[in-house]
Structure formats: structure tokens, C-alpha cells
Amino acid sequence: EGRPPWNSRRPTLETMWSPKPKSPDYGYGFGLRGDPGDRRVGHSGGFPGINANLSIYVDSGYTVAVLSNLDNGATIVSEWIEGRLTRLH
């Protein structure tokens, strides 16, 4: 009681965000990027006319979700946000 609900799930999240044995850039359902102290996990995708990107900045606590009705809109906005967040740290 009094603890955020995600604390109890932290071991599961760390497993999902750990590299797969044969794919060091991928966890279980997530792409993995960054260095120790600046880990990022996420997933992106789209179809013609739509695009989405989810980035979870594990160590800094930020989460960025961008949805777009353009072919590459979410990618462009996500990269812009990532550039701004990088300057903060």
C-alpha cells in the first residue's frame, strides 16, 4: 500500500527490456538503445498514412508516445523530442 503499482512489476519489465540471447538490440517486444545510465526501450510501426512511436527512457523516467496520421510523422517528432531530452542530461 502506498507504493506505485509498477514497482511490483519491475523484475518483469527488466526481463522484457533485457537483450535476447541472439538479438542484442531487441528485448521481448521492445527495441533496445542507449548506454548504461541512458537506456531507452521502445517500439514503432506504421502503415501508409499512419505512424507511431513509443520511447521509454528507463533511467530518466520519461515516456514519449507519438501517434501520427502521416507516413513518417511520429518518427520525425520523436527524434525532435529525443534531441531535446538529450540536452537536458
mmCIF file of N, CA and C in Angstrom:
data_model
loop_
_atom_site.group_PDB
_atom_site.id
_atom_site.type_symbol
_atom_site.label_atom_id
_atom_site.label_comp_id
_atom_site.label_asym_id
_atom_site.label_seq_id
_atom_site.Cartn_x
_atom_site.Cartn_y
_atom_site.Cartn_z
ATOM 1 N N GLU A 1 0.839 -1.183 0.000
ATOM 2 C CA GLU A 1 0.000 0.000 0.000
ATOM 3 C C GLU A 1 0.880 1.241 0.000
ATOM 4 N N GLY A 2 0.484 2.245 -0.763
ATOM 5 C CA GLY A 2 1.250 3.463 -0.841
ATOM 6 C C GLY A 2 2.392 3.425 -1.847
ATOM 7 N N ARG A 3 2.615 2.273 -2.478
ATOM 8 C CA ARG A 3 3.675 2.161 -3.488
ATOM 9 C C ARG A 3 3.056 2.205 -4.875
ATOM 10 N N PRO A 4 3.742 2.815 -5.831
ATOM 11 C CA PRO A 4 3.208 2.780 -7.201
ATOM 12 C C PRO A 4 3.090 1.334 -7.679
ATOM 13 N N PRO A 5 2.043 1.005 -8.429
ATOM 14 C CA PRO A 5 1.823 -0.388 -8.841
ATOM 15 C C PRO A 5 2.925 -0.948 -9.725
ATOM 16 N N TRP A 6 3.649 -0.081 -10.466
ATOM 17 C CA TRP A 6 4.675 -0.608 -11.354
ATOM 18 C C TRP A 6 5.907 -1.096 -10.601
ATOM 19 N N ASN A 7 6.116 -0.703 -9.352
ATOM 20 C CA ASN A 7 7.273 -1.191 -8.589
ATOM 21 C C ASN A 7 7.249 -2.700 -8.438
ATOM 22 N N SER A 8 6.086 -3.277 -8.241
ATOM 23 C CA SER A 8 5.989 -4.721 -8.066
ATOM 24 C C SER A 8 6.255 -5.452 -9.381
ATOM 25 N N ARG A 9 6.137 -4.757 -10.498
ATOM 26 C CA ARG A 9 6.349 -5.378 -11.806
ATOM 27 C C ARG A 9 7.762 -5.136 -12.341
ATOM 28 N N ARG A 10 8.584 -4.446 -11.600
ATOM 29 C CA ARG A 10 9.911 -4.072 -12.092
ATOM 30 C C ARG A 10 10.741 -5.273 -12.567
ATOM 31 N N PRO A 11 10.782 -6.404 -11.846
ATOM 32 C CA PRO A 11 11.562 -7.541 -12.362
ATOM 33 C C PRO A 11 11.065 -8.028 -13.725
ATOM 34 N N THR A 12 9.769 -8.024 -13.951
ATOM 35 C CA THR A 12 9.211 -8.433 -15.234
ATOM 36 C C THR A 12 9.615 -7.447 -16.325
ATOM 37 N N LEU A 13 9.547 -6.151 -16.029
ATOM 38 C CA LEU A 13 9.934 -5.144 -17.005
ATOM 39 C C LEU A 13 11.411 -5.261 -17.347
ATOM 40 N N GLU A 14 12.255 -5.476 -16.349
ATOM 41 C CA GLU A 14 13.690 -5.619 -16.612
ATOM 42 C C GLU A 14 13.952 -6.828 -17.519
ATOM 43 N N THR A 15 13.193 -7.901 -17.340
ATOM 44 C CA THR A 15 13.331 -9.071 -18.216
ATOM 45 C C THR A 15 12.926 -8.716 -19.638
ATOM 46 N N MET A 16 11.808 -7.991 -19.801
ATOM 47 C CA MET A 16 11.342 -7.594 -21.126
ATOM 48 C C MET A 16 12.335 -6.660 -21.795
ATOM 49 N N TRP A 17 13.019 -5.847 -20.993
ATOM 50 C CA TRP A 17 13.937 -4.842 -21.520
ATOM 51 C C TRP A 17 15.376 -5.337 -21.590
ATOM 52 N N SER A 18 15.604 -6.619 -21.371
ATOM 53 C CA SER A 18 16.944 -7.200 -21.468
ATOM 54 C C SER A 18 17.136 -7.785 -22.864
ATOM 55 N N PRO A 19 18.366 -7.745 -23.374
ATOM 56 C CA PRO A 19 18.602 -8.280 -24.722
ATOM 57 C C PRO A 19 18.293 -9.766 -24.808
ATOM 58 N N LYS A 20 17.711 -10.150 -25.939
ATOM 59 C CA LYS A 20 17.505 -11.573 -26.218
ATOM 60 C C LYS A 20 18.873 -12.192 -26.522
ATOM 61 N N PRO A 21 19.048 -13.465 -26.236
ATOM 62 C CA PRO A 21 20.365 -14.078 -26.439
ATOM 63 C C PRO A 21 20.951 -13.906 -27.843
ATOM 64 N N LYS A 22 20.137 -14.021 -28.882
ATOM 65 C CA LYS A 22 20.662 -13.933 -30.245
ATOM 66 C C LYS A 22 20.391 -12.594 -30.916
ATOM 67 N N SER A 23 19.764 -11.667 -30.206
ATOM 68 C CA SER A 23 19.435 -10.355 -30.766
ATOM 69 C C SER A 23 19.715 -9.272 -29.722
ATOM 70 N N PRO A 24 20.951 -8.808 -29.609
ATOM 71 C CA PRO A 24 21.293 -7.866 -28.545
ATOM 72 C C PRO A 24 20.591 -6.511 -28.627
ATOM 73 N N ASP A 25 20.020 -6.161 -29.781
ATOM 74 C CA ASP A 25 19.318 -4.884 -29.908
ATOM 75 C C ASP A 25 17.822 -4.989 -29.638
ATOM 76 N N TYR A 26 17.367 -6.192 -29.262
ATOM 77 C CA TYR A 26 15.938 -6.387 -29.042
ATOM 78 C C TYR A 26 15.681 -7.127 -27.741
ATOM 79 N N GLY A 27 14.694 -6.625 -26.993
ATOM 80 C CA GLY A 27 14.198 -7.339 -25.829
ATOM 81 C C GLY A 27 12.973 -8.120 -26.261
ATOM 82 N N TYR A 28 12.093 -8.368 -25.346
ATOM 83 C CA TYR A 28 10.875 -9.113 -25.651
ATOM 84 C C TYR A 28 9.759 -8.123 -25.969
ATOM 85 N N GLY A 29 9.622 -7.795 -27.253
ATOM 86 C CA GLY A 29 8.615 -6.835 -27.706
ATOM 87 C C GLY A 29 9.112 -5.404 -27.773
ATOM 88 N N PHE A 30 10.363 -5.158 -27.440
ATOM 89 C CA PHE A 30 10.902 -3.805 -27.417
ATOM 90 C C PHE A 30 12.266 -3.748 -28.095
ATOM 91 N N GLY A 31 12.513 -2.652 -28.801
ATOM 92 C CA GLY A 31 13.857 -2.369 -29.281
ATOM 93 C C GLY A 31 14.640 -1.745 -28.138
ATOM 94 N N LEU A 32 15.938 -1.994 -28.089
ATOM 95 C CA LEU A 32 16.800 -1.501 -27.010
ATOM 96 C C LEU A 32 17.839 -0.554 -27.581
ATOM 97 N N ARG A 33 18.019 0.594 -26.920
ATOM 98 C CA ARG A 33 19.013 1.584 -27.353
ATOM 99 C C ARG A 33 19.649 2.230 -26.144
ATOM 100 N N GLY A 34 20.724 2.937 -26.384
ATOM 101 C CA GLY A 34 21.359 3.720 -25.343
ATOM 102 C C GLY A 34 22.472 2.976 -24.633
ATOM 103 N N ASP A 35 23.017 3.652 -23.646
ATOM 104 C CA ASP A 35 24.123 3.144 -22.845
ATOM 105 C C ASP A 35 23.681 3.036 -21.393
ATOM 106 N N PRO A 36 24.442 2.339 -20.555
ATOM 107 C CA PRO A 36 24.092 2.318 -19.122
ATOM 108 C C PRO A 36 23.929 3.748 -18.595
ATOM 109 N N GLY A 37 22.858 3.971 -17.892
ATOM 110 C CA GLY A 37 22.541 5.307 -17.392
ATOM 111 C C GLY A 37 21.689 6.119 -18.342
ATOM 112 N N ASP A 38 21.549 5.667 -19.574
ATOM 113 C CA ASP A 38 20.730 6.347 -20.581
ATOM 114 C C ASP A 38 20.023 5.315 -21.458
ATOM 115 N N ARG A 39 19.417 4.315 -20.810
ATOM 116 C CA ARG A 39 18.744 3.241 -21.555
ATOM 117 C C ARG A 39 17.406 3.715 -22.081
ATOM 118 N N ARG A 40 17.115 3.295 -23.307
ATOM 119 C CA ARG A 40 15.829 3.580 -23.927
ATOM 120 C C ARG A 40 15.274 2.297 -24.511
ATOM 121 N N VAL A 41 14.010 2.079 -24.283
ATOM 122 C CA VAL A 41 13.328 0.947 -24.887
ATOM 123 C C VAL A 41 12.110 1.490 -25.617
ATOM 124 N N GLY A 42 11.662 0.776 -26.623
ATOM 125 C CA GLY A 42 10.504 1.274 -27.342
ATOM 126 C C GLY A 42 10.059 0.360 -28.455
ATOM 127 N N HIS A 43 9.072 0.856 -29.158
ATOM 128 C CA HIS A 43 8.508 0.119 -30.279
ATOM 129 C C HIS A 43 7.912 1.141 -31.236
ATOM 130 N N SER A 44 8.037 0.861 -32.519
ATOM 131 C CA SER A 44 7.451 1.764 -33.510
ATOM 132 C C SER A 44 6.873 0.952 -34.652
ATOM 133 N N GLY A 45 6.062 1.615 -35.452
ATOM 134 C CA GLY A 45 5.490 0.935 -36.600
ATOM 135 C C GLY A 45 4.515 1.824 -37.328
ATOM 136 N N GLY A 46 3.972 1.293 -38.410
ATOM 137 C CA GLY A 46 3.017 2.080 -39.168
ATOM 138 C C GLY A 46 2.599 1.387 -40.448
ATOM 139 N N PHE A 47 1.723 2.025 -41.138
ATOM 140 C CA PHE A 47 1.205 1.649 -42.447
ATOM 141 C C PHE A 47 1.240 2.913 -43.289
ATOM 142 N N PRO A 48 0.985 2.817 -44.586
ATOM 143 C CA PRO A 48 0.869 4.046 -45.359
ATOM 144 C C PRO A 48 -0.216 4.953 -44.762
ATOM 145 N N GLY A 49 0.185 6.153 -44.410
ATOM 146 C CA GLY A 49 -0.760 7.127 -43.854
ATOM 147 C C GLY A 49 -0.821 7.187 -42.342
ATOM 148 N N ILE A 50 -0.178 6.255 -41.634
ATOM 149 C CA ILE A 50 -0.139 6.319 -40.169
ATOM 150 C C ILE A 50 1.237 5.878 -39.683
ATOM 151 N N ASN A 51 1.603 6.350 -38.498
ATOM 152 C CA ASN A 51 2.912 6.041 -37.934
ATOM 153 C C ASN A 51 2.833 6.260 -36.432
ATOM 154 N N ALA A 52 3.504 5.409 -35.659
ATOM 155 C CA ALA A 52 3.501 5.544 -34.206
ATOM 156 C C ALA A 52 4.879 5.198 -33.652
ATOM 157 N N ASN A 53 5.216 5.830 -32.529
ATOM 158 C CA ASN A 53 6.490 5.557 -31.884
ATOM 159 C C ASN A 53 6.327 5.678 -30.372
ATOM 160 N N LEU A 54 6.827 4.682 -29.647
ATOM 161 C CA LEU A 54 6.841 4.693 -28.184
ATOM 162 C C LEU A 54 8.291 4.595 -27.738
ATOM 163 N N SER A 55 8.734 5.537 -26.914
ATOM 164 C CA SER A 55 10.086 5.524 -26.349
ATOM 165 C C SER A 55 9.976 5.673 -24.845
ATOM 166 N N ILE A 56 10.572 4.735 -24.120
ATOM 167 C CA ILE A 56 10.601 4.780 -22.661
ATOM 168 C C ILE A 56 12.044 4.999 -22.255
ATOM 169 N N TYR A 57 12.304 6.114 -21.625
ATOM 170 C CA TYR A 57 13.645 6.451 -21.152
ATOM 171 C C TYR A 57 13.754 5.886 -19.738
ATOM 172 N N VAL A 58 14.250 4.669 -19.652
ATOM 173 C CA VAL A 58 14.202 3.879 -18.418
ATOM 174 C C VAL A 58 14.881 4.592 -17.258
ATOM 175 N N ASP A 59 16.054 5.131 -17.476
ATOM 176 C CA ASP A 59 16.833 5.692 -16.375
ATOM 177 C C ASP A 59 16.405 7.099 -15.969
ATOM 178 N N SER A 60 15.878 7.880 -16.913
ATOM 179 C CA SER A 60 15.461 9.239 -16.567
ATOM 180 C C SER A 60 13.983 9.331 -16.210
ATOM 181 N N GLY A 61 13.201 8.298 -16.564
ATOM 182 C CA GLY A 61 11.798 8.277 -16.185
ATOM 183 C C GLY A 61 10.840 8.882 -17.199
ATOM 184 N N TYR A 62 11.325 9.330 -18.336
ATOM 185 C CA TYR A 62 10.445 9.903 -19.353
ATOM 186 C C TYR A 62 9.831 8.799 -20.208
ATOM 187 N N THR A 63 8.611 9.050 -20.663
ATOM 188 C CA THR A 63 7.958 8.197 -21.651
ATOM 189 C C THR A 63 7.391 9.111 -22.723
ATOM 190 N N VAL A 64 7.676 8.791 -23.982
ATOM 191 C CA VAL A 64 7.190 9.591 -25.100
ATOM 192 C C VAL A 64 6.408 8.668 -26.028
ATOM 193 N N ALA A 65 5.151 9.008 -26.271
ATOM 194 C CA ALA A 65 4.308 8.272 -27.215
ATOM 195 C C ALA A 65 3.816 9.272 -28.252
ATOM 196 N N VAL A 66 4.105 8.985 -29.518
ATOM 197 C CA VAL A 66 3.708 9.881 -30.597
ATOM 198 C C VAL A 66 2.911 9.074 -31.618
ATOM 199 N N LEU A 67 1.737 9.574 -31.962
ATOM 200 C CA LEU A 67 0.874 8.974 -32.979
ATOM 201 C C LEU A 67 0.693 9.989 -34.094
ATOM 202 N N SER A 68 0.693 9.533 -35.338
ATOM 203 C CA SER A 68 0.611 10.462 -36.457
ATOM 204 C C SER A 68 -0.252 9.895 -37.581
ATOM 205 N N ASN A 69 -0.921 10.786 -38.272
ATOM 206 C CA ASN A 69 -1.665 10.418 -39.473
ATOM 207 C C ASN A 69 -0.873 10.757 -40.727
ATOM 208 N N LEU A 70 0.432 10.714 -40.603
ATOM 209 C CA LEU A 70 1.342 10.912 -41.731
ATOM 210 C C LEU A 70 2.267 9.716 -41.810
ATOM 211 N N ASP A 71 2.791 9.440 -42.988
ATOM 212 C CA ASP A 71 3.657 8.270 -43.170
ATOM 213 C C ASP A 71 4.811 8.215 -42.177
ATOM 214 N N ASN A 72 5.491 9.299 -41.952
ATOM 215 C CA ASN A 72 6.681 9.286 -41.114
ATOM 216 C C ASN A 72 6.606 10.336 -40.005
ATOM 217 N N GLY A 73 5.429 10.851 -39.742
ATOM 218 C CA GLY A 73 5.274 11.959 -38.799
ATOM 219 C C GLY A 73 5.729 11.655 -37.391
ATOM 220 N N ALA A 74 5.394 10.486 -36.864
ATOM 221 C CA ALA A 74 5.766 10.152 -35.482
ATOM 222 C C ALA A 74 7.275 10.025 -35.335
ATOM 223 N N THR A 75 7.934 9.486 -36.346
ATOM 224 C CA THR A 75 9.389 9.343 -36.295
ATOM 225 C C THR A 75 10.060 10.706 -36.225
ATOM 226 N N ILE A 76 9.625 11.635 -37.043
ATOM 227 C CA ILE A 76 10.207 12.976 -37.069
ATOM 228 C C ILE A 76 10.015 13.662 -35.717
ATOM 229 N N VAL A 77 8.814 13.612 -35.179
ATOM 230 C CA VAL A 77 8.535 14.260 -33.897
ATOM 231 C C VAL A 77 9.294 13.577 -32.758
ATOM 232 N N SER A 78 9.343 12.249 -32.767
ATOM 233 C CA SER A 78 10.067 11.514 -31.726
ATOM 234 C C SER A 78 11.545 11.864 -31.726
ATOM 235 N N GLU A 79 12.149 11.954 -32.905
ATOM 236 C CA GLU A 79 13.564 12.319 -32.990
ATOM 237 C C GLU A 79 13.797 13.743 -32.491
ATOM 238 N N TRP A 80 12.869 14.652 -32.773
ATOM 239 C CA TRP A 80 12.971 16.025 -32.291
ATOM 240 C C TRP A 80 12.921 16.049 -30.761
ATOM 241 N N ILE A 81 11.967 15.314 -30.180
ATOM 242 C CA ILE A 81 11.846 15.246 -28.717
ATOM 243 C C ILE A 81 13.094 14.618 -28.107
ATOM 244 N N GLU A 82 13.597 13.544 -28.713
ATOM 245 C CA GLU A 82 14.802 12.888 -28.199
ATOM 246 C C GLU A 82 15.976 13.858 -28.157
ATOM 247 N N GLY A 83 16.100 14.693 -29.176
ATOM 248 C CA GLY A 83 17.164 15.697 -29.189
ATOM 249 C C GLY A 83 17.044 16.674 -28.036
ATOM 250 N N ARG A 84 15.823 17.062 -27.705
ATOM 251 C CA ARG A 84 15.605 17.999 -26.591
ATOM 252 C C ARG A 84 15.874 17.317 -25.251
ATOM 253 N N LEU A 85 15.443 16.063 -25.095
ATOM 254 C CA LEU A 85 15.681 15.339 -23.846
ATOM 255 C C LEU A 85 17.167 15.077 -23.636
ATOM 256 N N THR A 86 17.890 14.826 -24.721
ATOM 257 C CA THR A 86 19.333 14.585 -24.619
ATOM 258 C C THR A 86 20.037 15.829 -24.079
ATOM 259 N N ARG A 87 19.589 16.981 -24.446
ATOM 260 C CA ARG A 87 20.202 18.235 -23.963
ATOM 261 C C ARG A 87 19.965 18.449 -22.467
ATOM 262 N N LEU A 88 18.893 17.865 -21.934
ATOM 263 C CA LEU A 88 18.588 18.030 -20.503
ATOM 264 C C LEU A 88 19.552 17.271 -19.612
ATOM 265 N N HIS A 89 20.196 16.248 -20.156
ATOM 266 C CA HIS A 89 21.041 15.385 -19.314
ATOM 267 C C HIS A 89 22.470 15.433 -19.706
#
